[in-house]
Amino acid sequence: MLLPDERFMARALELARLGWGQVSPNPMVGAVVVRGDEIVGEGAHRRFGEAHAEVEALEAAGGKTRGATLYVTLEPCVHSGKTPPCTDAIVAAGVHRVVVASRDPNPEAAGGATSLEAAGIDVVFGPGESQAVELNAPFHNAFVSDRPWITLKLGISLDAAIADVSRTPGWITGPGSRRRVHRLRAGSDAVAVGMGTVLADDPLLTVREAPAPRVPPLRVVFSRSGRLPLTSRLAQRVHEAPVLVFATAPDPNYDHALRELGVDVVTASSLAEALRILAARGVRSMLLEGGATMAGEFLAGGFVDRLILLQAPIVLGRDALGAFSRSPGSTPNTASRWRLVSEERIDDDRLVVLAPADH
């Protein structure tokens, strides 16, 4: 059975998810106001530039805030941005105790706990910390890394294949899993594939089966030559969301033709340089949907922060394309081990989220 602080923080975390796809580059935050053992106000940061979760929860509680406890998933801000400092609203509301899941890594906004304590408010950190940090992992990563937070998504069979022997494009997972992928896209700043996936599947990489994000994710293609087919859906439908092609040795003439269609072509000497360029452009999170080659290159570079496996109950058998067939070889004794973050069923499919052991 959950302790009261854990139970109320769990509700605040549920509320925080209401900001999925709508608040970036801000973090998702949820808050609840409690008097006695009763929730009297709830709030969430629902859209970038709008009220923060703490303010919404306090307003919802009305006159019941004095002497109450506020549960919030991220340390209340102490600076003025698009909205006034949340700490001012908390002090004015007469809250006597604030329970916080995670500290704010942003040096411009951090320090809210110190400000609240200076006003005589009891501040407690800890309940729900791991869940809160996981929810806003790209936000936290942005202050300690020069590259985006990268999630590698793979739809696989029971024998870990991503295509059958014929390499004919086709769905491995079911409709529910495909809808989940669209939700993952909606919560990402960028969606990426390799040129091999473009040539095989002609993907669109937009969000279609989930609520539309506030800003459509940037569509990224990694390539050596940069020769994104001019007739591809990505090149022909740039108006739906921006498209960026990274090339190590672009063809100037072909580059010009792509730019005429509105495609941005950028030269990068390495994958690491490309990722630094994305981060400098404000991309904090990227969903990698490429095939075996891209998966292998990102894993070899140590660039994968979360691995999402959507596994369908089918076997593709002999000579199928293995999801990790292009990944670095290893032995059972030397292979890197991944830790389980979460798992769930989506109809007949199984979704598993894994993290490197050191993350």
Short mmCIF file of C-alpha atoms in Angstrom, two decimals:
data_model
loop_
_atom_site.label_atom_id
_atom_site.label_comp_id
_atom_site.label_asym_id
_atom_site.label_seq_id
_atom_site.Cartn_x
_atom_site.Cartn_y
_atom_site.Cartn_z
CA MET A 1 0.00 0.00 0.00
CA LEU A 2 1.32 3.45 -0.93
CA LEU A 3 2.08 5.98 1.77
CA PRO A 4 0.04 9.22 1.54
CA ASP A 5 2.92 11.22 0.03
CA GLU A 6 3.49 8.53 -2.59
CA ARG A 7 -0.22 8.27 -3.40
CA PHE A 8 -0.74 11.99 -3.91
CA MET A 9 2.48 12.28 -5.91
CA ALA A 10 1.31 9.43 -8.14
CA ARG A 11 -1.75 11.51 -8.95
CA ALA A 12 0.44 14.55 -9.68
CA LEU A 13 2.47 12.43 -12.10
CA GLU A 14 -0.73 11.36 -13.88
CA LEU A 15 -1.66 15.01 -14.29
CA ALA A 16 1.80 15.89 -15.59
CA ARG A 17 1.27 13.57 -18.57
CA LEU A 18 -1.55 15.84 -19.76
CA GLY A 19 1.19 18.08 -21.16
CA TRP A 20 2.53 15.37 -23.49
CA GLY A 21 3.48 16.96 -26.81
CA GLN A 22 2.21 20.39 -25.77
CA VAL A 23 4.79 21.97 -23.44
CA SER A 24 8.23 21.38 -24.98
CA PRO A 25 10.80 22.82 -24.42
CA ASN A 26 9.28 23.14 -20.94
CA PRO A 27 8.96 20.03 -18.75
CA MET A 28 5.68 18.26 -18.04
CA VAL A 29 4.53 19.10 -14.51
CA GLY A 30 1.54 18.08 -12.39
CA ALA A 31 0.39 19.30 -8.98
CA VAL A 32 -2.27 18.55 -6.39
CA VAL A 33 -3.36 20.47 -3.29
CA VAL A 34 -4.30 18.33 -0.27
CA ARG A 35 -6.04 19.22 3.01
CA GLY A 36 -6.24 16.45 5.53
CA ASP A 37 -6.56 13.38 3.31
CA GLU A 38 -8.55 15.05 0.53
CA ILE A 39 -7.43 16.46 -2.79
CA VAL A 40 -8.97 19.93 -3.05
CA GLY A 41 -7.23 21.15 -6.19
CA GLU A 42 -5.45 19.69 -9.23
CA GLY A 43 -3.37 21.25 -11.95
CA ALA A 44 -1.06 20.55 -14.88
CA HIS A 45 1.15 22.54 -17.20
CA ARG A 46 -1.02 21.89 -20.24
CA ARG A 47 0.55 24.04 -22.95
CA PHE A 48 3.73 26.04 -23.45
CA GLY A 49 3.29 29.62 -22.28
CA GLU A 50 0.17 28.89 -20.23
CA ALA A 51 -0.28 28.58 -16.46
CA HIS A 52 2.08 26.30 -14.56
CA ALA A 53 0.72 23.27 -12.72
CA GLU A 54 1.12 24.80 -9.24
CA VAL A 55 -0.85 27.91 -10.12
CA GLU A 56 -3.65 25.93 -11.74
CA ALA A 57 -3.90 23.61 -8.73
CA LEU A 58 -3.95 26.50 -6.25
CA GLU A 59 -6.65 28.31 -8.23
CA ALA A 60 -8.72 25.12 -8.40
CA ALA A 61 -8.47 24.76 -4.61
CA GLY A 62 -9.93 28.22 -4.10
CA GLY A 63 -10.04 29.16 -0.42
CA LYS A 64 -8.81 25.77 0.79
CA THR A 65 -5.10 26.38 0.29
CA ARG A 66 -4.21 27.87 3.68
CA GLY A 67 -2.47 25.22 5.77
CA ALA A 68 -2.63 22.72 2.90
CA THR A 69 0.09 20.53 1.36
CA LEU A 70 1.08 21.00 -2.27
CA TYR A 71 2.44 18.03 -4.20
CA VAL A 72 4.35 18.93 -7.37
CA THR A 73 6.44 16.79 -9.72
CA LEU A 74 9.16 19.42 -10.30
CA GLU A 75 10.69 22.01 -8.00
CA PRO A 76 8.58 25.20 -8.27
CA CYS A 77 10.24 27.91 -10.34
CA VAL A 78 11.60 31.05 -8.72
CA HIS A 79 12.13 33.14 -11.86
CA SER A 80 9.88 35.22 -14.10
CA GLY A 81 9.51 33.87 -17.62
CA LYS A 82 6.30 33.68 -19.61
CA THR A 83 4.54 33.41 -16.24
CA PRO A 84 5.34 34.84 -12.75
CA PRO A 85 7.35 32.74 -10.25
CA CYS A 86 5.32 29.83 -8.89
CA THR A 87 6.96 30.30 -5.50
CA ASP A 88 5.20 33.67 -5.10
CA ALA A 89 1.80 32.05 -5.71
CA ILE A 90 2.54 29.25 -3.24
CA VAL A 91 3.57 31.65 -0.47
CA ALA A 92 0.56 33.90 -1.09
CA ALA A 93 -1.79 30.89 -0.94
CA GLY A 94 -0.71 30.06 2.63
CA VAL A 95 0.47 26.54 1.84
CA HIS A 96 2.39 25.14 4.82
CA ARG A 97 4.11 22.14 3.19
CA VAL A 98 5.37 21.36 -0.32
CA VAL A 99 6.34 17.87 -1.44
CA VAL A 100 8.53 17.80 -4.58
CA ALA A 101 9.44 14.80 -6.72
CA SER A 102 12.53 16.15 -8.52
CA ARG A 103 14.79 19.18 -8.44
CA ASP A 104 14.84 21.61 -11.36
CA PRO A 105 18.08 21.15 -13.35
CA ASN A 106 17.68 24.53 -15.05
CA PRO A 107 20.00 26.98 -13.26
CA GLU A 108 17.77 29.89 -14.29
CA ALA A 109 14.69 28.38 -12.64
CA ALA A 110 16.19 26.37 -9.76
CA GLY A 111 16.20 27.53 -6.17
CA GLY A 112 12.48 27.42 -5.59
CA ALA A 113 12.82 25.15 -2.57
CA THR A 114 15.23 27.56 -0.88
CA SER A 115 12.86 30.44 -1.51
CA LEU A 116 9.92 28.53 -0.04
CA GLU A 117 11.89 27.48 3.03
CA ALA A 118 12.92 31.11 3.56
CA ALA A 119 9.20 31.92 3.70
CA GLY A 120 8.69 29.33 6.46
CA ILE A 121 7.26 26.56 4.28
CA ASP A 122 8.33 22.97 4.93
CA VAL A 123 9.77 21.44 1.72
CA VAL A 124 10.25 17.69 1.24
CA PHE A 125 12.00 16.04 -1.72
CA GLY A 126 11.87 12.45 -2.83
CA PRO A 127 8.49 10.78 -3.39
CA GLY A 128 8.13 9.88 -7.06
CA GLU A 129 11.60 11.13 -7.98
CA SER A 130 12.58 8.34 -10.39
CA GLN A 131 9.23 8.50 -12.21
CA ALA A 132 9.36 12.29 -12.46
CA VAL A 133 12.90 12.29 -13.86
CA GLU A 134 11.99 9.53 -16.35
CA LEU A 135 8.94 11.48 -17.52
CA ASN A 136 11.08 14.54 -18.27
CA ALA A 137 14.30 12.77 -19.20
CA PRO A 138 14.95 14.93 -22.31
CA PHE A 139 14.56 18.09 -20.21
CA HIS A 140 17.03 16.89 -17.58
CA ASN A 141 19.45 15.62 -20.24
CA ALA A 142 19.55 19.00 -21.96
CA PHE A 143 21.49 20.52 -19.07
CA VAL A 144 24.20 17.85 -18.93
CA SER A 145 24.67 16.73 -22.55
CA ASP A 146 25.49 18.27 -25.93
CA ARG A 147 23.16 15.91 -27.80
CA PRO A 148 19.44 15.10 -27.71
CA TRP A 149 17.93 12.37 -25.57
CA ILE A 150 17.54 9.49 -28.02
CA THR A 151 14.94 6.74 -27.93
CA LEU A 152 15.41 3.83 -30.33
CA LYS A 153 12.09 2.21 -31.25
CA LEU A 154 12.01 -1.20 -32.92
CA GLY A 155 8.98 -3.24 -33.98
CA ILE A 156 10.13 -6.85 -33.79
CA SER A 157 8.93 -10.43 -34.07
CA LEU A 158 9.40 -13.09 -31.42
CA ASP A 159 12.73 -13.93 -33.08
CA ALA A 160 13.77 -10.24 -32.97
CA ALA A 161 13.39 -9.66 -36.71
CA ILE A 162 12.23 -6.42 -38.33
CA ALA A 163 11.64 -7.77 -41.85
CA ASP A 164 11.08 -11.16 -43.45
CA VAL A 165 13.37 -12.89 -45.94
CA SER A 166 11.87 -10.95 -48.89
CA ARG A 167 12.42 -7.58 -47.15
CA THR A 168 8.94 -6.60 -48.34
CA PRO A 169 7.52 -3.72 -46.28
CA GLY A 170 4.74 -4.80 -43.94
CA TRP A 171 3.38 -4.35 -40.44
CA ILE A 172 4.85 -6.60 -37.78
CA THR A 173 2.99 -5.16 -34.80
CA GLY A 174 -0.74 -4.53 -34.43
CA PRO A 175 -2.81 -1.33 -34.74
CA GLY A 176 -2.56 -0.54 -31.02
CA SER A 177 1.24 -0.56 -31.14
CA ARG A 178 1.23 1.62 -34.24
CA ARG A 179 -0.96 4.15 -32.46
CA ARG A 180 1.52 4.14 -29.57
CA VAL A 181 4.33 4.97 -31.99
CA HIS A 182 2.39 8.03 -33.16
CA ARG A 183 2.05 9.12 -29.54
CA LEU A 184 5.80 8.68 -29.10
CA ARG A 185 6.33 10.89 -32.14
CA ALA A 186 4.01 13.51 -30.69
CA GLY A 187 6.17 13.68 -27.56
CA SER A 188 9.45 14.04 -29.49
CA ASP A 189 11.15 17.08 -30.95
CA ALA A 190 12.42 15.02 -33.88
CA VAL A 191 11.77 11.68 -35.58
CA ALA A 192 14.66 10.08 -37.47
CA VAL A 193 15.38 7.27 -39.92
CA GLY A 194 18.24 6.23 -42.18
CA MET A 195 18.16 6.44 -45.96
CA GLY A 196 17.68 2.69 -46.18
CA THR A 197 14.33 2.99 -44.41
CA VAL A 198 13.33 5.86 -46.71
CA LEU A 199 14.10 3.80 -49.83
CA ALA A 200 12.36 0.68 -48.47
CA ASP A 201 9.26 2.19 -46.87
CA ASP A 202 8.88 5.79 -48.14
CA PRO A 203 7.71 6.86 -44.65
CA LEU A 204 5.95 10.14 -43.88
CA LEU A 205 7.02 10.27 -40.18
CA THR A 206 4.22 12.64 -39.15
CA VAL A 207 1.82 12.34 -36.20
CA ARG A 208 -1.51 11.06 -37.47
CA GLU A 209 -2.98 8.60 -34.95
CA ALA A 210 -2.47 10.66 -31.79
CA PRO A 211 -3.43 14.16 -30.62
CA ALA A 212 -1.48 16.69 -32.68
CA PRO A 213 1.56 18.09 -30.87
CA ARG A 214 1.94 21.83 -30.43
CA VAL A 215 4.93 21.77 -32.79
CA PRO A 216 5.21 18.96 -35.39
CA PRO A 217 8.42 17.00 -34.84
CA LEU A 218 11.33 17.67 -37.17
CA ARG A 219 11.78 14.79 -39.62
CA VAL A 220 15.44 13.77 -39.88
CA VAL A 221 17.14 11.51 -42.43
CA PHE A 222 20.72 10.28 -41.94
CA SER A 223 22.56 9.60 -45.18
CA ARG A 224 26.04 9.57 -46.66
CA SER A 225 25.16 11.17 -49.99
CA GLY A 226 22.09 13.13 -48.88
CA ARG A 227 20.18 11.94 -51.95
CA LEU A 228 16.68 11.88 -50.50
CA PRO A 229 14.48 10.87 -53.46
CA LEU A 230 12.82 13.97 -54.88
CA THR A 231 9.59 12.00 -55.33
CA SER A 232 9.56 10.65 -51.76
CA ARG A 233 6.75 11.62 -49.44
CA LEU A 234 9.22 13.38 -47.18
CA ALA A 235 10.48 15.61 -50.01
CA GLN A 236 7.06 16.21 -51.49
CA ARG A 237 5.24 17.02 -48.24
CA VAL A 238 7.59 19.37 -46.45
CA HIS A 239 4.61 21.63 -45.74
CA GLU A 240 3.36 19.11 -43.16
CA ALA A 241 6.52 19.26 -41.02
CA PRO A 242 10.12 20.32 -41.65
CA VAL A 243 12.59 17.83 -43.11
CA LEU A 244 16.34 17.82 -42.47
CA VAL A 245 18.82 15.56 -44.26
CA PHE A 246 22.28 14.97 -42.81
CA ALA A 247 24.94 14.02 -45.35
CA THR A 248 28.62 13.27 -44.95
CA ALA A 249 29.38 13.95 -48.64
CA PRO A 250 26.44 15.76 -50.28
CA ASP A 251 26.07 16.24 -54.03
CA PRO A 252 25.84 20.05 -54.58
CA ASN A 253 23.48 19.71 -57.55
CA TYR A 254 21.17 17.31 -55.76
CA ASP A 255 21.42 19.45 -52.63
CA HIS A 256 20.07 22.39 -54.64
CA ALA A 257 17.12 20.35 -55.93
CA LEU A 258 16.17 19.31 -52.40
CA ARG A 259 16.41 22.88 -51.13
CA GLU A 260 14.08 23.96 -53.92
CA LEU A 261 11.50 21.61 -52.38
CA GLY A 262 12.10 23.07 -48.91
CA VAL A 263 14.30 20.28 -47.54
CA ASP A 264 17.17 21.42 -45.31
CA VAL A 265 20.44 19.63 -46.17
CA VAL A 266 23.26 19.80 -43.60
CA THR A 267 26.77 18.42 -43.87
CA ALA A 268 28.02 16.51 -40.84
CA SER A 269 31.26 14.57 -40.74
CA SER A 270 30.00 12.11 -38.14
CA LEU A 271 26.92 10.99 -36.29
CA ALA A 272 28.18 12.72 -33.15
CA GLU A 273 28.49 16.02 -35.02
CA ALA A 274 24.99 15.65 -36.45
CA LEU A 275 23.59 15.12 -32.97
CA ARG A 276 25.39 18.21 -31.66
CA ILE A 277 23.90 20.22 -34.51
CA LEU A 278 20.41 18.99 -33.62
CA ALA A 279 20.89 19.95 -29.97
CA ALA A 280 22.12 23.40 -30.99
CA ARG A 281 18.92 23.78 -33.01
CA GLY A 282 16.81 23.11 -29.93
CA VAL A 283 16.10 19.41 -30.44
CA ARG A 284 16.04 17.89 -26.96
CA SER A 285 14.42 14.55 -27.77
CA MET A 286 14.61 12.34 -30.84
CA LEU A 287 12.74 9.14 -31.68
CA LEU A 288 14.87 6.91 -33.90
CA GLU A 289 12.74 4.70 -36.14
CA GLY A 290 15.45 3.61 -38.54
CA GLY A 291 16.24 0.01 -39.43
CA ALA A 292 19.03 -2.36 -38.46
CA THR A 293 21.84 -0.20 -39.86
CA MET A 294 20.85 2.95 -37.98
CA ALA A 295 20.17 0.95 -34.82
CA GLY A 296 23.64 -0.55 -35.06
CA GLU A 297 25.37 2.80 -35.61
CA PHE A 298 23.57 4.51 -32.72
CA LEU A 299 24.18 1.60 -30.37
CA ALA A 300 27.85 1.42 -31.38
CA GLY A 301 28.23 5.12 -30.65
CA GLY A 302 26.60 4.82 -27.23
CA PHE A 303 23.92 7.28 -28.31
CA VAL A 304 20.81 5.30 -27.28
CA ASP A 305 19.29 6.45 -23.97
CA ARG A 306 16.13 4.33 -24.12
CA LEU A 307 15.32 1.25 -26.18
CA ILE A 308 11.65 0.57 -26.87
CA LEU A 309 10.81 -2.88 -28.22
CA LEU A 310 7.33 -3.49 -29.57
CA GLN A 311 7.21 -7.25 -29.95
CA ALA A 312 4.52 -9.05 -31.90
CA PRO A 313 3.62 -12.74 -31.37
CA ILE A 314 4.90 -13.89 -34.77
CA VAL A 315 8.01 -15.70 -36.01
CA LEU A 316 9.64 -14.56 -39.26
CA GLY A 317 12.13 -17.39 -39.33
CA ARG A 318 15.10 -18.19 -41.51
CA ASP A 319 16.98 -15.33 -43.21
CA ALA A 320 14.74 -12.66 -41.70
CA LEU A 321 16.46 -9.33 -41.01
CA GLY A 322 17.46 -9.20 -37.35
CA ALA A 323 16.88 -5.93 -35.52
CA PHE A 324 20.42 -6.08 -34.12
CA SER A 325 22.16 -7.74 -37.07
CA ARG A 326 24.18 -4.57 -37.74
CA SER A 327 25.03 -3.94 -34.08
CA PRO A 328 28.53 -4.52 -32.69
CA GLY A 329 29.32 -8.15 -31.91
CA SER A 330 29.86 -9.25 -28.34
CA THR A 331 29.99 -12.24 -26.02
CA PRO A 332 27.71 -13.08 -23.11
CA ASN A 333 30.48 -12.05 -20.73
CA THR A 334 31.24 -8.70 -22.38
CA ALA A 335 27.81 -7.63 -23.69
CA SER A 336 26.35 -4.49 -22.17
CA ARG A 337 23.35 -5.24 -20.01
CA TRP A 338 20.18 -3.18 -20.14
CA ARG A 339 17.84 -2.61 -17.23
CA LEU A 340 14.07 -2.81 -17.42
CA VAL A 341 12.30 0.53 -17.09
CA SER A 342 8.74 -0.61 -17.81
CA GLU A 343 6.69 -3.15 -19.71
CA GLU A 344 3.06 -3.53 -20.73
CA ARG A 345 0.70 -5.31 -23.09
CA ILE A 346 -0.81 -3.55 -26.09
CA ASP A 347 -3.45 -5.98 -27.35
CA ASP A 348 -1.41 -9.04 -28.41
CA ASP A 349 1.88 -7.15 -28.54
CA ARG A 350 4.38 -6.57 -25.75
CA LEU A 351 6.01 -3.18 -25.14
CA VAL A 352 9.30 -3.15 -23.25
CA VAL A 353 11.28 -0.02 -22.33
CA LEU A 354 14.96 -0.60 -21.52
CA ALA A 355 17.78 1.68 -20.39
CA PRO A 356 21.56 1.25 -20.50
CA ALA A 357 22.81 -0.01 -17.17
CA ASP A 358 24.56 3.30 -16.46
CA HIS A 359 21.46 5.45 -17.14
#
